[in-house]
Amino acid sequence: MSETPDNAVRTYIQQHRAAFLDDLAEWLRIPSVSAQPEHDGDVRRSAEWLAAKLSETGFPVAEIWPTPGAPAVFAEWPSGDPDAPTVLVYGHHDVQPAAREDGWHTDPFEPRITDGRMYGRGAADDKGQVFFHTLGVRAHLAATGRTAPAVNLKLLIEGEEESGSPHFRALVEQQAHRLAADAVIVSDTGMWSETTPTVCTGMRGLADCEITLYGPDQDIHSGSFGGAVPNPATVAARLVAALHDEDEQVTIPGFYEGVAPLTDEERELYAELPFDEETWLRTAKSHGTLGEAGYSTLERLWARPTAELNGIGGGYQGPGGKTIIPSSAQLKLSFRLVAGQEPDKIERAVTDWVAARIPAGIRHEIVFGAATRPCLTPLDHPALQSVVRAMGRAFDGHKIRFTREGGSGPAADLQDVLAAPVLFLGISVPSDGWHAPNEKVELELLLKGVETTAHLWDDMARTLR
Amino acid sequence: MSETPDNAVRTYIQQHRAAFLDDLAEWLRIPSVSAQPEHDGDVRRSAEWLAAKLSETGFPVAEIWPTPGAPAVFAEWPSGDPDAPTVLVYGHHDVQPAAREDGWHTDPFEPRITDGRMYGRGAADDKGQVFFHTLGVRAHLAATGRTAPAVNLKLLIEGEEESGSPHFRALVEQQAHRLAADAVIVSDTGMWSETTPTVCTGMRGLADCEITLYGPDQDIHSGSFGGAVPNPATVAARLVAALHDEDEQVTIPGFYEGVAPLTDEERELYAELPFDEETWLRTAKSHGTLGEAGYSTLERLWARPTAELNGIGGGYQGPGGKTIIPSSAQLKLSFRLVAGQEPDKIERAVTDWVAARIPAGIRHEIVFGAATRPCLTPLDHPALQSVVRAMGRAFDGHKIRFTREGGSGPAADLQDVLAAPVLFLGISVPSDGWHAPNEKVELELLLKGVETTAHLWDDMARTLR
């Protein structure tokens, strides 16, 4: 029935498993920490290593793309079929900082395999998940007897994701013609758990701003002047308090305009996930839930926009008291956005809302950072269905469920610039310890990633044709 | 008509004016900065200088009273008349820090006389205003032919006022029997202006607290968790915003309980003062007024209690953005209190109000600092009328008007511990530059202070008998 017999794929993977893991371990040994300047050379070395490995894998094109920061790697393997759709895989080869003294049981850059897991910085985030594409495409060719993939396969593996992807958008814009694709596969997320395979269907967007409020020209005495002049820190606090109503809904007019409502299907599917609030609170290191009335925790995290206070400061913050009216105060707000919300419109709405709430005698400034748009692929999107089918085969017919990501990422830049749907294919699980000591990847799941991509290109070639 | 003929007093003052100013200048040369440990020796020297000067003035008792911090000076000159009332004068001999580079035109500790003003740190706050009592009592004796004052005169001149009077309350409690008085005269305030002589009738009290709010065990990712858990910085802001209603009235239940209302007479008298909002805003370095509905700016400052945010901090306050939910936040609030409010009751009301507003998942701590009670002398108090009469004679029959102080001070400790009414006698004016560079005292007003006290003791002896 399928063009890539499952047994052939599995056999091929088993035969090449050892070399695959050896190669991944070699890559993990390169401490490509983009946030630490002393590792700039390692990040470059990581890019070179990957480009060479992709050439070796068979990609006819494998290039280092410099940026003003760390280099990205681009590779391309044309299908040869003029009707074949084009798929772009996104990942990153830089990693979070790691040091033995942070609590690692062994050297974070000397990978080791124990109990079916490979430990090492980048094992899951994101080198392991980039790397399963190399064996995946080979297994696809081996099982189908093809000499080139069923889709025009492109890879863009950036080197600055752990530093906030400062040059990614510009790179994608500059190289838009070479990156053009019918679909984008992002392999930089995860699944619900080891026993609940899932596909992520979207990420929230992000707009953020800093608001500075100016009152008296200097801190003034709260005895001599208190009760008669506006206090900029109080105004800051009042802005924050006014952001939400008693249902924890954001009060800014127009904020929810266009928000894609959760479908009944999505709500049912999310409700079916084995969500345990106590476990989740431990992950969140929090001691209670609080959110928009009428939505579950998962719905709040995945499908609802937020207004969050990331920082506030004004007046005296040292030990003891100081009887002043502060001369200024500052707020940092961020807004997670969901499908249907446009950062530009949100920024205008926030700007107007803030301006309307500043009393006489207080001056304010508002500055927005670079925004990230939300992305969401509908459950019935053909490319998404293709990912679900391929994953289902890798997971022995296990039902594939759906999640979303509450965070925001460069995936949205690809979606926007390339005007292509973004799909998420990740096999990492919450216990993998992203950004934490003793990061690991489950080898069985890593190979399920290989297997999924081995099935995926054929399926997508048919689906997107 | 008066027992101390005005001419005799003026003649005496003119005769001794030069020596008086020389002595004050000598005292101002001692940099008795209580907040700077390197000046500890100077603060002690200042106390010794003053005690010696008071002995020389004629006080039979002039003692240095040590504290765990800087020493105070106590002096006593019994009237000899067993029926004479006892008056305690309060002031301080320590000064604010001052350095040439802060903007002083000349050395702050090398006083100079120019255009009828003496410039130097402490000229007005408070050495000048302590010192007019020395020539004042001598003029009183000279004009009346007495050998001891008409009242039992006591002076308590503390050495830590500019450092928040940390040991003052304990000192007053320990020495309550020696400080016992029928009235307290505080000479550490000022008048409305050079052309509008006034008597201050009260100060606001003060209660302050620090509230810390704890949410997640560490800063958590606002993408992964935002919208579903409580944010302690948001809770902090909501507390601040909830402190006042739309009329800028404090919402804490019981907050206004017992507050002495402004009398019609007070409101009329305050309204008569030549208050210019633009000038006042320049003094306040502010750009607008805001306060409790139904009250003028002066009424808000002098006669109404406040809840003020002195500082707030939580989450990321560095440059740019950081997408976190902070793990904690902190507020510093202070409450100015007016006659009729009890700090203890206010602290309980605040504690209960805060506790009731903390959502599940947030833990909080609240810590109060040492409170200061408000003090207020009614306009018809006999001792106050005595001060007004004495001042009226010094100011050539000029109408003496009334003010209050928005700030809080150790005067309240004297009122509480000694159970005596507190009266304020000060001749400083707003342009004197307290705590600022180029502090000065107007010589003409300084001598009006001398003259007022020269008339005062007789008047009080009769009034309080």
Coordinates of C-alpha atoms in Angstrom, one line a residue, chain B residues 80-391:
Chain B
G80 CA 13.1 79.7 90.0
D81 CA 9.3 80.3 90.2
P82 CA 7.7 77.1 91.5
D83 CA 4.5 77.9 89.6
A84 CA 6.3 78.5 86.3
P85 CA 5.4 76.2 83.4
T86 CA 8.1 74.1 81.7
V87 CA 8.8 74.4 78.0
L88 CA 11.0 72.1 76.1
V89 CA 12.7 73.3 72.9
Y90 CA 13.5 70.7 70.3
G91 CA 16.0 71.1 67.4
H92 CA 19.0 69.2 66.0
H93 CA 22.7 70.0 65.6
D94 CA 23.5 67.5 62.8
V95 CA 23.3 68.6 59.2
Q96 CA 22.8 67.1 55.7
P97 CA 25.9 66.2 53.7
A98 CA 27.3 69.0 51.5
A99 CA 30.2 69.2 49.1
R100 CA 31.4 72.1 47.0
E101 CA 31.0 70.0 43.8
D102 CA 27.3 69.6 44.5
G103 CA 26.8 73.2 43.2
W104 CA 27.8 75.3 46.2
H105 CA 29.2 78.6 45.2
T106 CA 31.6 78.6 48.2
D107 CA 32.7 76.0 50.8
P108 CA 29.5 74.8 52.5
F109 CA 31.4 74.7 55.8
E110 CA 32.9 78.1 55.6
P111 CA 29.9 80.4 56.2
R112 CA 29.7 83.8 54.5
I113 CA 27.3 86.7 54.8
T114 CA 26.1 88.3 51.6
D115 CA 23.1 90.5 50.9
G116 CA 21.7 90.0 54.4
R117 CA 21.9 86.2 54.2
M118 CA 24.2 83.7 55.9
Y119 CA 25.2 80.9 53.5
G120 CA 26.4 77.5 54.9
R121 CA 25.2 74.0 55.5
G122 CA 22.9 74.1 58.6
A123 CA 22.3 77.8 58.4
A124 CA 18.6 77.2 58.4
D125 CA 18.3 73.4 59.0
D126 CA 18.7 73.5 61.9
K127 CA 21.7 75.2 63.6
G128 CA 20.4 78.7 62.8
Q129 CA 17.0 77.9 64.2
V130 CA 18.4 76.3 67.3
F131 CA 20.8 79.1 67.8
F132 CA 18.2 81.9 67.9
H133 CA 17.1 80.5 71.2
T134 CA 20.4 81.4 72.8
L135 CA 20.3 85.2 72.1
G136 CA 16.5 85.0 72.5
V137 CA 16.7 83.9 76.2
R138 CA 19.4 86.5 76.9
A139 CA 17.2 89.3 75.3
H140 CA 14.3 88.1 77.4
L141 CA 16.3 88.4 80.6
A142 CA 17.8 91.8 79.5
A143 CA 14.5 93.3 78.7
T144 CA 12.7 92.0 81.7
G145 CA 15.6 92.4 84.2
R146 CA 15.2 88.8 85.2
T147 CA 18.0 86.5 86.1
A148 CA 16.3 83.3 85.0
P149 CA 13.7 82.8 82.3
A150 CA 10.0 83.2 83.1
V151 CA 9.5 79.5 82.2
N152 CA 11.5 76.5 83.2
L153 CA 13.4 76.3 79.9
K154 CA 14.7 73.0 78.6
L155 CA 16.5 72.3 75.3
L156 CA 16.9 69.0 73.6
I157 CA 19.0 69.2 70.5
E158 CA 19.5 65.9 68.9
G159 CA 22.3 64.7 66.6
E160 CA 20.7 62.2 64.3
E161 CA 17.7 64.0 62.8
E162 CA 19.2 64.0 59.3
S163 CA 19.7 60.3 59.7
G164 CA 16.1 59.5 60.6
S165 CA 16.4 59.9 64.4
P166 CA 17.0 56.2 64.9
H167 CA 17.7 56.5 68.7
F168 CA 15.6 59.5 69.5
R169 CA 12.4 57.8 70.7
A170 CA 14.4 55.6 73.1
L171 CA 16.3 58.6 74.4
V172 CA 13.1 60.5 75.1
E173 CA 11.6 57.5 76.8
Q174 CA 14.7 57.0 79.0
Q175 CA 14.9 60.6 79.9
A176 CA 11.2 61.3 80.1
H177 CA 11.4 62.5 83.7
R178 CA 14.1 65.1 82.9
L179 CA 12.3 66.2 79.7
A180 CA 8.9 66.5 81.3
A181 CA 7.3 69.7 80.0
D182 CA 3.9 71.5 79.7
A183 CA 4.6 72.4 76.1
V184 CA 7.2 71.5 73.4
I185 CA 8.5 74.1 71.0
V186 CA 9.9 72.6 67.8
S187 CA 12.3 74.9 66.0
D188 CA 12.9 72.9 62.9
T189 CA 10.3 74.1 60.4
G190 CA 9.6 77.3 58.6
M191 CA 7.2 79.9 57.5
W192 CA 5.2 80.4 54.4
S193 CA 7.5 83.1 53.0
E194 CA 9.5 86.2 53.8
T195 CA 6.4 88.3 53.6
T196 CA 3.8 85.9 55.1
P197 CA 4.9 84.9 58.6
T198 CA 3.1 81.8 59.7
V199 CA 3.0 79.2 62.5
C200 CA 2.9 75.5 61.7
T201 CA 0.3 73.7 63.7
G202 CA 1.0 70.1 62.9
M203 CA 2.8 67.4 61.0
R204 CA 1.5 64.3 59.4
G205 CA 2.4 60.9 60.8
L206 CA 4.0 58.0 58.9
A207 CA 3.6 54.3 58.6
D208 CA 5.5 52.4 56.0
C209 CA 5.7 48.9 54.8
E210 CA 7.5 46.6 52.4
I211 CA 5.4 43.9 50.7
T212 CA 7.1 41.1 48.9
L213 CA 5.2 38.8 46.6
Y214 CA 6.4 35.4 45.6
G215 CA 5.2 33.5 42.6
P216 CA 7.1 30.9 40.6
D217 CA 10.2 29.5 42.4
Q218 CA 12.3 31.1 39.7
D219 CA 11.7 33.4 36.7
I220 CA 9.8 31.3 34.2
H221 CA 9.3 31.6 30.4
S222 CA 6.3 33.8 29.6
G223 CA 5.8 31.9 26.3
S224 CA 5.6 28.5 27.9
F225 CA 3.6 29.5 30.9
G226 CA 2.2 33.0 30.3
G227 CA -1.6 33.3 30.6
A228 CA -2.0 30.4 33.0
V229 CA -0.2 31.2 36.2
P230 CA -0.3 34.3 38.5
N231 CA 2.5 36.9 38.0
P232 CA 3.7 38.3 41.3
A233 CA 4.7 41.6 39.7
T234 CA 1.2 42.0 38.3
V235 CA -0.3 41.2 41.7
A236 CA 2.0 43.9 43.1
A237 CA 0.7 46.4 40.5
R238 CA -2.9 45.4 41.2
L239 CA -2.4 46.1 44.9
V240 CA -1.0 49.6 44.1
A241 CA -3.8 50.3 41.7
A242 CA -6.5 49.2 44.2
L243 CA -5.1 51.5 46.9
H244 CA -7.1 54.4 45.5
D245 CA -10.5 54.9 44.0
E246 CA -11.4 57.2 41.1
D247 CA -11.5 60.1 43.6
E248 CA -8.0 59.3 44.7
Q249 CA -9.4 58.3 48.1
V250 CA -7.6 55.4 49.8
T251 CA -9.8 52.3 49.6
I252 CA -8.5 50.4 52.6
P253 CA -11.4 49.9 55.0
G254 CA -11.1 51.9 58.1
F255 CA -8.3 54.1 56.7
Y256 CA -10.2 57.3 57.3
E257 CA -11.7 56.3 60.6
G258 CA -11.2 59.0 63.2
V259 CA -9.5 61.4 60.8
A260 CA -9.9 64.9 62.3
P261 CA -11.9 66.9 59.7
L262 CA -10.6 70.3 58.5
T263 CA -12.6 73.0 60.3
D264 CA -14.2 75.7 58.3
E265 CA -11.8 78.2 60.0
E266 CA -8.8 76.2 58.8
R267 CA -10.1 75.9 55.3
E268 CA -10.7 79.6 55.1
L269 CA -7.3 80.4 56.6
Y270 CA -5.5 78.1 54.2
A271 CA -7.4 79.5 51.3
E272 CA -6.2 83.0 52.2
L273 CA -2.6 82.0 51.9
P274 CA -1.0 83.5 48.7
F275 CA -0.7 80.1 47.1
D276 CA 0.4 80.1 43.4
E277 CA 0.1 76.6 41.9
E278 CA 2.7 77.3 39.2
T279 CA 5.3 78.4 41.8
W280 CA 4.4 75.4 44.0
L281 CA 4.8 73.0 41.1
R282 CA 8.3 74.3 40.4
T283 CA 9.1 73.7 44.1
A284 CA 7.7 70.2 43.7
K285 CA 9.6 69.7 40.5
S286 CA 6.3 68.3 39.2
H287 CA 4.2 69.0 36.1
G288 CA 0.7 68.6 37.4
T289 CA -1.4 68.2 40.5
L290 CA -3.3 65.1 41.4
G291 CA -5.0 64.3 44.7
E292 CA -8.1 63.5 46.7
A293 CA -11.2 65.0 45.2
G294 CA -12.8 67.9 47.2
Y295 CA -9.6 69.2 48.7
S296 CA -7.2 71.9 47.7
T297 CA -3.5 71.2 47.2
L298 CA -2.6 72.6 50.6
E299 CA -5.4 70.7 52.3
R300 CA -4.2 67.5 50.5
L301 CA -0.6 68.1 51.8
W302 CA -1.4 69.2 55.3
A303 CA -4.6 67.7 56.5
R304 CA -5.3 64.6 54.5
P305 CA -3.7 61.1 54.9
T306 CA -2.1 59.5 51.9
A307 CA -1.0 56.1 50.6
E308 CA 2.1 56.5 48.5
L309 CA 4.1 54.1 46.4
N310 CA 7.8 54.8 47.2
G311 CA 9.2 52.0 45.2
I312 CA 8.3 49.0 43.2
G313 CA 10.4 46.3 41.6
G314 CA 10.0 43.0 40.0
G315 CA 11.2 41.0 37.0
Y316 CA 13.6 42.2 34.4
Q317 CA 14.6 45.9 34.6
G318 CA 17.7 45.9 32.3
P319 CA 17.9 47.1 28.7
G320 CA 15.6 45.5 26.1
G321 CA 13.1 42.9 26.8
K322 CA 13.1 39.5 28.6
T323 CA 10.1 37.2 28.2
I324 CA 9.7 36.0 31.8
I325 CA 7.1 35.8 34.5
P326 CA 9.1 37.1 37.4
S327 CA 9.5 34.9 40.5
S328 CA 8.9 37.8 42.9
A329 CA 8.1 41.5 43.2
Q330 CA 8.4 44.1 45.9
L331 CA 6.5 47.2 46.9
K332 CA 7.4 49.9 49.3
L333 CA 4.4 51.8 50.5
S334 CA 4.1 54.7 53.0
F335 CA 1.1 56.2 54.6
R336 CA 1.0 59.8 55.8
L337 CA -1.3 60.0 58.7
V338 CA -3.2 62.9 60.2
A339 CA -4.6 63.6 63.6
G340 CA -7.1 61.0 64.7
Q341 CA -5.3 58.1 62.9
E342 CA -3.4 55.6 64.9
P343 CA -0.4 53.9 63.2
D344 CA -1.2 50.5 64.9
K345 CA -4.8 50.5 63.5
I346 CA -3.6 51.6 60.1
E347 CA -1.0 48.8 60.0
R348 CA -3.6 46.2 60.9
A349 CA -6.0 47.6 58.3
V350 CA -3.2 47.5 55.6
T351 CA -2.2 44.0 56.6
D352 CA -5.8 42.6 56.3
W353 CA -6.5 44.5 53.1
V354 CA -3.3 43.1 51.4
A355 CA -3.9 39.6 52.6
A356 CA -7.4 39.6 51.2
R357 CA -6.1 40.6 47.8
I358 CA -3.5 37.9 47.2
P359 CA -4.6 35.3 44.7
A360 CA -4.0 31.6 45.1
G361 CA -0.5 30.6 44.0
I362 CA 1.1 33.8 45.3
R363 CA 2.7 34.0 48.8
H364 CA 3.3 37.3 50.4
E365 CA 5.2 38.9 53.3
I366 CA 4.6 42.3 54.8
V367 CA 7.0 44.2 57.1
F368 CA 6.3 47.5 58.7
G369 CA 9.0 50.0 59.6
A370 CA 8.8 52.2 62.8
A371 CA 5.8 54.4 62.6
T372 CA 5.5 58.1 63.5
R373 CA 2.3 59.5 64.9
P374 CA 0.7 62.7 63.5
C375 CA 0.6 65.8 65.7
L376 CA -1.8 68.7 65.5
T377 CA -2.4 71.6 67.8
P378 CA -5.8 73.1 67.6
L379 CA -5.9 76.8 66.5
D380 CA -7.4 77.8 69.8
H381 CA -4.8 76.1 72.0
P382 CA -3.6 78.7 74.5
A383 CA 0.1 77.8 74.0
L384 CA -0.3 78.2 70.2
Q385 CA -2.0 81.6 70.8
S386 CA 1.1 82.5 72.9
V387 CA 3.4 81.7 70.0
V388 CA 1.3 83.7 67.7
R389 CA 1.3 86.7 69.9
A390 CA 5.1 86.6 70.4
M391 CA 5.6 86.3 66.7

